[in-house]
Short mmCIF file of C-alpha atoms in Angstrom, two decimals:
data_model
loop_
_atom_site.label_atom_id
_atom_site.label_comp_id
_atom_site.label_asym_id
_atom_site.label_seq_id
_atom_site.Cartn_x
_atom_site.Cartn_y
_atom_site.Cartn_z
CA UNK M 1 -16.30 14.56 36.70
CA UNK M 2 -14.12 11.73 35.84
CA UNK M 3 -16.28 11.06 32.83
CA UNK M 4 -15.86 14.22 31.82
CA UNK M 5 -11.98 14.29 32.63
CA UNK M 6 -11.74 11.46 30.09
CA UNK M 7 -13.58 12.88 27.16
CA UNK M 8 -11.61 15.58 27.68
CA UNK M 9 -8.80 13.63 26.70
CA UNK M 10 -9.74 11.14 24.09
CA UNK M 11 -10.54 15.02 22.71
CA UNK M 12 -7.48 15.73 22.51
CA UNK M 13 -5.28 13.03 22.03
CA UNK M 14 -7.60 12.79 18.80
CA UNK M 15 -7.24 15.90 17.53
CA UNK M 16 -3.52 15.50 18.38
CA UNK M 17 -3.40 13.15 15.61
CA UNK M 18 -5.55 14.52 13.23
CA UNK M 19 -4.67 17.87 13.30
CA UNK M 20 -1.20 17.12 11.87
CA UNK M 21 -2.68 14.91 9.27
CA UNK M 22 -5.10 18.01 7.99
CA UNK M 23 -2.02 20.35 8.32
CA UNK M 24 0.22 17.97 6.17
CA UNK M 25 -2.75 17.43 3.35
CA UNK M 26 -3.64 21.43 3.51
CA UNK M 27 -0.45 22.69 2.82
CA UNK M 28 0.25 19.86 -0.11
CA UNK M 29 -2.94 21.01 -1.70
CA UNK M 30 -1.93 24.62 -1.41
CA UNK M 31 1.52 24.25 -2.44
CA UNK M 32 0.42 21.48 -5.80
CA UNK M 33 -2.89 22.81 -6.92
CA UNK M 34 -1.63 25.66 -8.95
CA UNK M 35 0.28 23.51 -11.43
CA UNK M 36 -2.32 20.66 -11.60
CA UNK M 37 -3.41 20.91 -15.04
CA UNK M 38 -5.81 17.54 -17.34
CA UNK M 39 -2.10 18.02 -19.15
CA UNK M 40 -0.11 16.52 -15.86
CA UNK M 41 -2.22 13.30 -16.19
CA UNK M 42 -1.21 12.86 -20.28
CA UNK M 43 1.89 14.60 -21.26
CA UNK M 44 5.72 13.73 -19.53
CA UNK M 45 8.83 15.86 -19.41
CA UNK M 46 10.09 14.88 -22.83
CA UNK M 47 9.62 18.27 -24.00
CA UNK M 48 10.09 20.31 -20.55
CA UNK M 49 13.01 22.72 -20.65
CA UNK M 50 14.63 24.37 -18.06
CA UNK M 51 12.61 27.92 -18.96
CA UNK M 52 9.18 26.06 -19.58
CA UNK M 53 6.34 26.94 -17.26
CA UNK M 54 5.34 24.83 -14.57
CA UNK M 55 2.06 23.81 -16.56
CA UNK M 56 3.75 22.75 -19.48
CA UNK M 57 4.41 18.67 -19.33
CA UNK M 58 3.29 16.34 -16.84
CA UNK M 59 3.75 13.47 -14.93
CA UNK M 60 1.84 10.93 -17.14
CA UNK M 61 5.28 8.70 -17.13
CA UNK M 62 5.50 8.57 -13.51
CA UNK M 63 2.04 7.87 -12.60
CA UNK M 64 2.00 4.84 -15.14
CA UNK M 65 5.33 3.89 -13.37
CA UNK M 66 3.83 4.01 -10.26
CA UNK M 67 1.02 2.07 -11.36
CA UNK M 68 2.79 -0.79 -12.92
CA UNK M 69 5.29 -1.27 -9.88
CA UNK M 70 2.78 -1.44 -7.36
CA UNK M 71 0.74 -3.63 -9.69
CA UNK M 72 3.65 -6.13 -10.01
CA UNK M 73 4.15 -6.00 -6.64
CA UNK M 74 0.67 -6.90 -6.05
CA UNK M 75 0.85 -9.75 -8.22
CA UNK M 76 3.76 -11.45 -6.41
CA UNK M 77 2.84 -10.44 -3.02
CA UNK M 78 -0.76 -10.87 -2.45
CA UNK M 79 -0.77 -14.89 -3.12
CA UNK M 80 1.51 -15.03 -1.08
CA UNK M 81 0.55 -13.01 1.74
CA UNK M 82 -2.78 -14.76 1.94
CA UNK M 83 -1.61 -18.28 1.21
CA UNK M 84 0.79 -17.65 4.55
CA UNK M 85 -1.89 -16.44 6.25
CA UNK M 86 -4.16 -19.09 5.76
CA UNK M 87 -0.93 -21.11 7.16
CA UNK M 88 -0.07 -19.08 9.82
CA UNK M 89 -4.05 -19.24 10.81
CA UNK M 90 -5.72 -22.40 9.92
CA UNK M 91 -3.07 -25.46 9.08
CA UNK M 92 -0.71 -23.94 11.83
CA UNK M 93 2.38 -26.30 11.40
CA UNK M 94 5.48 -26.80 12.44
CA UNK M 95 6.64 -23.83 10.88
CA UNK M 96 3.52 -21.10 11.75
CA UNK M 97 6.28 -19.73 15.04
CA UNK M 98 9.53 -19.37 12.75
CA UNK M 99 7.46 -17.99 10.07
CA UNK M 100 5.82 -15.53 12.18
CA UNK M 101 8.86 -14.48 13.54
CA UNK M 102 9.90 -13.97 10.18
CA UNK M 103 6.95 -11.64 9.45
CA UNK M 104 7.13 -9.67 12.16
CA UNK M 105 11.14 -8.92 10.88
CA UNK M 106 10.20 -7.96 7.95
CA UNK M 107 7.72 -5.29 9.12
CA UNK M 108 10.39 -3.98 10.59
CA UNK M 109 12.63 -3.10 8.00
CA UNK M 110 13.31 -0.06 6.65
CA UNK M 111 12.37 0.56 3.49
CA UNK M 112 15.85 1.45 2.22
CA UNK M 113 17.09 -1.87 3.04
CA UNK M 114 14.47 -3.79 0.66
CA UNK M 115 15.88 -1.26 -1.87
CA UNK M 116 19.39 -2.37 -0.99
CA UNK M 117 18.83 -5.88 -1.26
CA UNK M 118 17.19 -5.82 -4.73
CA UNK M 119 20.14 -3.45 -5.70
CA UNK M 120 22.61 -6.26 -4.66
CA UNK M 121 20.84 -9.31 -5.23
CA UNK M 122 19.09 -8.66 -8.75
CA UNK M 123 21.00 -5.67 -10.16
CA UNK M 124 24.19 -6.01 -9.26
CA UNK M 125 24.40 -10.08 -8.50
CA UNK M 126 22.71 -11.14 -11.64
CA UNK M 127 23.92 -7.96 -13.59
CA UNK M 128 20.33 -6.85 -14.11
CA UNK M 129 19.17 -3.10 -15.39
CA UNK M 130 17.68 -0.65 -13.18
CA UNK M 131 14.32 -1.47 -14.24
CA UNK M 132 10.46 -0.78 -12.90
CA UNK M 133 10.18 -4.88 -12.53
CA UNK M 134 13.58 -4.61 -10.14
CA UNK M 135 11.51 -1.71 -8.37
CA UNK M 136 8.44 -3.91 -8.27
CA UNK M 137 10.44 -6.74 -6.58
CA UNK M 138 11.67 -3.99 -3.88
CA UNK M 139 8.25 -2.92 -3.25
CA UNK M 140 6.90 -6.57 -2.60
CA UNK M 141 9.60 -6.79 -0.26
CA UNK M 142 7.99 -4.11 1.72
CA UNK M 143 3.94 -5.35 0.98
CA UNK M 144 4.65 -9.18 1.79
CA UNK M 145 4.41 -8.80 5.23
CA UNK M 146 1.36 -5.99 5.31
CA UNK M 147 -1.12 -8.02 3.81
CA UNK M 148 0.14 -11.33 5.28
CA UNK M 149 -0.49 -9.76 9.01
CA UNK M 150 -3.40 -7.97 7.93
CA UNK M 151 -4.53 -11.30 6.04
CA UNK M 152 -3.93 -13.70 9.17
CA UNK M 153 -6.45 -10.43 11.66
CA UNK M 154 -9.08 -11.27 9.09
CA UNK M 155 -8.74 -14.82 9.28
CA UNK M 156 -8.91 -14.90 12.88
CA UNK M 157 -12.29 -12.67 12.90
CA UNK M 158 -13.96 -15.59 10.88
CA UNK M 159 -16.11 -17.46 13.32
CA UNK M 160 -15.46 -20.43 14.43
CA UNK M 161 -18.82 -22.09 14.25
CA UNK M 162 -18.48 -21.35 10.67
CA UNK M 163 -15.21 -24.13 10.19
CA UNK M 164 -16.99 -26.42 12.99
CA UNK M 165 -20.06 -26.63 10.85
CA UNK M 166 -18.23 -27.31 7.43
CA UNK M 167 -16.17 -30.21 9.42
CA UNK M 168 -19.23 -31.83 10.92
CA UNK M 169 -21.06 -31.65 7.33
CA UNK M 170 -17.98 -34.02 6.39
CA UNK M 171 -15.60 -31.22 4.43
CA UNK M 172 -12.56 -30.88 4.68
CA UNK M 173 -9.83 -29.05 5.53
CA UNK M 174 -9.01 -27.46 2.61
CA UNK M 175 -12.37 -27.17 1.31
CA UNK M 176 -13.51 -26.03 4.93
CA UNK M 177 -10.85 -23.29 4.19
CA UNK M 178 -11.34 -22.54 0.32
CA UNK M 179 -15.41 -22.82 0.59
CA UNK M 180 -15.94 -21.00 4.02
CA UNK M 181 -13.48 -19.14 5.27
CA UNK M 182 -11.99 -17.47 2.54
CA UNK M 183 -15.23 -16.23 1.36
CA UNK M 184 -16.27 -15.19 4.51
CA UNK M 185 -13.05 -13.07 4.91
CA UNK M 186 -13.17 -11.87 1.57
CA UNK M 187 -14.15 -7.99 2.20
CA UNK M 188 -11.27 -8.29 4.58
CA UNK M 189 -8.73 -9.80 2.37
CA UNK M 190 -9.35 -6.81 0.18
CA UNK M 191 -8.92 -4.10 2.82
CA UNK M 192 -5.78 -5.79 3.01
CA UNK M 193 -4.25 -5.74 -0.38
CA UNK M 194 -5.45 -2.11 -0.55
CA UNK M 195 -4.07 -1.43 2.78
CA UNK M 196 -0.67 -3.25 1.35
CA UNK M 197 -0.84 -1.04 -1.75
CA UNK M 198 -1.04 2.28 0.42
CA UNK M 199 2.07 1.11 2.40
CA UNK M 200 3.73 0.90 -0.28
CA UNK M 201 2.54 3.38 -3.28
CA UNK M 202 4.44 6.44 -1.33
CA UNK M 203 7.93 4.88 -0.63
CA UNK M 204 10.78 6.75 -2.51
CA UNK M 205 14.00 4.98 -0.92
CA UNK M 206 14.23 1.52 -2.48
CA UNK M 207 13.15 3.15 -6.09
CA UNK M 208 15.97 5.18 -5.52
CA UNK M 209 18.28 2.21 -6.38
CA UNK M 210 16.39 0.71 -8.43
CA UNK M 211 14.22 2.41 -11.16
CA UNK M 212 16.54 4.91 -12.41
CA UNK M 213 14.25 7.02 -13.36
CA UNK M 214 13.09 8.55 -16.42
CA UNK M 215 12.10 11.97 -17.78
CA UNK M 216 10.04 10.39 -20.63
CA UNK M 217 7.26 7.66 -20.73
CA UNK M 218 8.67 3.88 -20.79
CA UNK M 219 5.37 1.93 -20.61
CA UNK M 220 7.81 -1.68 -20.49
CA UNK M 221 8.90 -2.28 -16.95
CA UNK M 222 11.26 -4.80 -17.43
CA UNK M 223 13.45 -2.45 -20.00
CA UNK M 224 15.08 0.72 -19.55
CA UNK M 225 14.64 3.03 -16.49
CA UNK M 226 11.27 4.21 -15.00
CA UNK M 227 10.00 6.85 -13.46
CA UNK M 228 7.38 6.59 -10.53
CA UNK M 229 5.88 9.50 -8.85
CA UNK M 230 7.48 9.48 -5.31
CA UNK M 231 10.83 9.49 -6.89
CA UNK M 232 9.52 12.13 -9.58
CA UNK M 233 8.81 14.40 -6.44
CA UNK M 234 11.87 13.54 -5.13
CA UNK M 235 14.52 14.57 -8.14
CA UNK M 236 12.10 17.84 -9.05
CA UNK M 237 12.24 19.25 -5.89
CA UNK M 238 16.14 19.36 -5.40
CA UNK M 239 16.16 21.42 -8.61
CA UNK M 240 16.61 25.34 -8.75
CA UNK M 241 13.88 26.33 -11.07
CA UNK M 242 11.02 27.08 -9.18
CA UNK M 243 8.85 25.64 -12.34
CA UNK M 244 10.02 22.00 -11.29
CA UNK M 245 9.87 22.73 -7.48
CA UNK M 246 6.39 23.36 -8.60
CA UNK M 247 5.66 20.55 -10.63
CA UNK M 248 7.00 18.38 -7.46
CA UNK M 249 4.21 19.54 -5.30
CA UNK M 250 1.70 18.80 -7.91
CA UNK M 251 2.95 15.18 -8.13
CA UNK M 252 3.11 14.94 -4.36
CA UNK M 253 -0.59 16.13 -4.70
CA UNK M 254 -1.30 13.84 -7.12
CA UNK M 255 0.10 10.88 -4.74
CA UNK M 256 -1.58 12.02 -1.40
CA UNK M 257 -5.03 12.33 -3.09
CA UNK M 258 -4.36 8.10 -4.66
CA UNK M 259 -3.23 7.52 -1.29
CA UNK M 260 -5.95 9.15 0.64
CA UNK M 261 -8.56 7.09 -1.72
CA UNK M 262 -7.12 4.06 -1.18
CA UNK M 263 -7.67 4.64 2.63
CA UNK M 264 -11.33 5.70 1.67
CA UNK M 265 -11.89 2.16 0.08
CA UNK M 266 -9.82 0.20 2.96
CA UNK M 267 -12.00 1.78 5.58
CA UNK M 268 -14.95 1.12 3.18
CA UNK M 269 -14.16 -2.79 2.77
CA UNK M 270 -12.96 -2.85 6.34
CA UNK M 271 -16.60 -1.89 7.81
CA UNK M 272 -18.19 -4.42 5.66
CA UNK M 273 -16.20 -7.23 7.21
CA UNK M 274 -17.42 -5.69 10.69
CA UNK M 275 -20.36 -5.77 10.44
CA UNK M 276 -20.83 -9.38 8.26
CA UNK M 277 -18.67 -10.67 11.56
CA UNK M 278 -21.70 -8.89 13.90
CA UNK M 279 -24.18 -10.33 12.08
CA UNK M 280 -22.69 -14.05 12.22
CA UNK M 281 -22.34 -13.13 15.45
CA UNK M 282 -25.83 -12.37 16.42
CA UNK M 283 -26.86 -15.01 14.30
CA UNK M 284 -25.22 -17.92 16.13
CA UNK M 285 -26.62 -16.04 20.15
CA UNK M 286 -29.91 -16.72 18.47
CA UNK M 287 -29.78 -19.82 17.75
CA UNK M 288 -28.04 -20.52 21.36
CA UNK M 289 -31.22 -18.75 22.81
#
């Protein structure tokens, strides 16, 4: 009985959380799929009027936006993530409990402050455009800590026979560290950075302040305004025509479905680590035995 009591309620507290999820996703698809055209992926709004149909134009300009803020943000955030996590995990100096402490504050910002802070620091500071880099730096504000916490789990699923073995073979630290560990935790590191770029790839707050946006394609994101899609979703949809409330959903449709396959390839990367760790893991009972 109290086995079955239990089921009964990993049951539902499961379906408690997916059912929302399936509800939210349904109803995006239902509400985006009539406008989602081959046309949304190549054309922008250059030539969108306020009659126009809500097939004509596209969001090309917003999903390269999108693309080359979350790339930028990539590039200065995943080094270093993972060189603080290697840090935080294997040199563990005097630093590794301030640092930490830091980390764990920055998860906890909003994402609206990060926006803020660019806004102030590089835009308004250093009298700076509104830009897709300055939206870039807001979004590595948010991704820094993601994969550095993420970064430092992996680390810590490494076995440790693995570093005791390098050590007594006469390597060291850092080669113990760049020859062992970080290829061993290399599936992981990835999950990471993807789950990093998922965190990230949706918010709309700090690009509010910071990108401007744009109604036409600006490939350079370090002049003039840019568009990305979660702030394309967000100025469409205030607007009266239903053509461009329409064209919103399609870009939010566009964004859940890159969002929903970078959580397929997380998960993907994520079981791979797993089950390299089990493996180890029988290995080194075996050789006990």
């Amino acid at each position: 009985a109290k086995d079955h009591l239990a089921r009964m309620f990993i049951w539902t507290g499961g379906l408690a959380a997916v059912i929302p999820l399936i509800l939210v996703v349904a109803y995006v698809i239902g509400k985006g799929y009539h406008s989602l055209r081959p046309q949304f992926f190549t054309q922008d709004q250059k030539f969108v009027g306020a009659l126009s149909d809500s097939t004509e134009g596209g969001g090309s300009h917003a999903i390269v936006g999108t693309l080359q803020q979350v790339g930028i943000a990539s590039l200065i955030s995943v080094p270093l993530g993972i060189t603080t996590a290697v840090y935080l995990n294997e040199v563990k100096g005097r630093l590794t409990r301030p640092l930490r402490m830091i980390i764990d504050a920055m998860s906890a910002v909003p994402s609206i402050v990060a926006g803020l802070f660019i806004y102030a620091a590089w835009i308004l500071a250093l009298g700076n455009q509104q830009t897709g880099f300055a939206g870039a730096l807001a979004l590595a504000v948010l991704f820094l800590p993601t994969v550095t916490r993420t970064s430092e789990v992996v680390l810590r699923l490494v076995p440790g026979g693995l570093r005791e073995a390098s050590l007594a073979l006469g390597g060291t630290e850092w080669r113990t560290t760049s020859r062992v560990v970080l290829p061993t935790a290399k599936s992981g590191l990835v999950t990471a950075v993807i789950l990093g770029v998922a965190r990230v790839i949706g918010e709309t707050a700090p690009l509010i302040l910071t990108v401007g946006g744009a109604f036409v394609m600006n490939a350079n994101p370090l002049s003039g305004k840019q568009d990305a899609l979660p702030y394309f979703v967000f100025r469409l949809i205030r607007f009266p025509q239903e053509a461009q409330v329409q064209r919103a959903w399609t870009g939010a449709l566009v964004l859940v479905i890159l969002v929903l396959v970078l959580f397929k390839r997380g998960r993907g990367f994520r079981g791979g680590i797993i089950r390299s760790i089990l493996i180890l893991r029988a290995n080194e009972l075996t050789n006990t035995q």
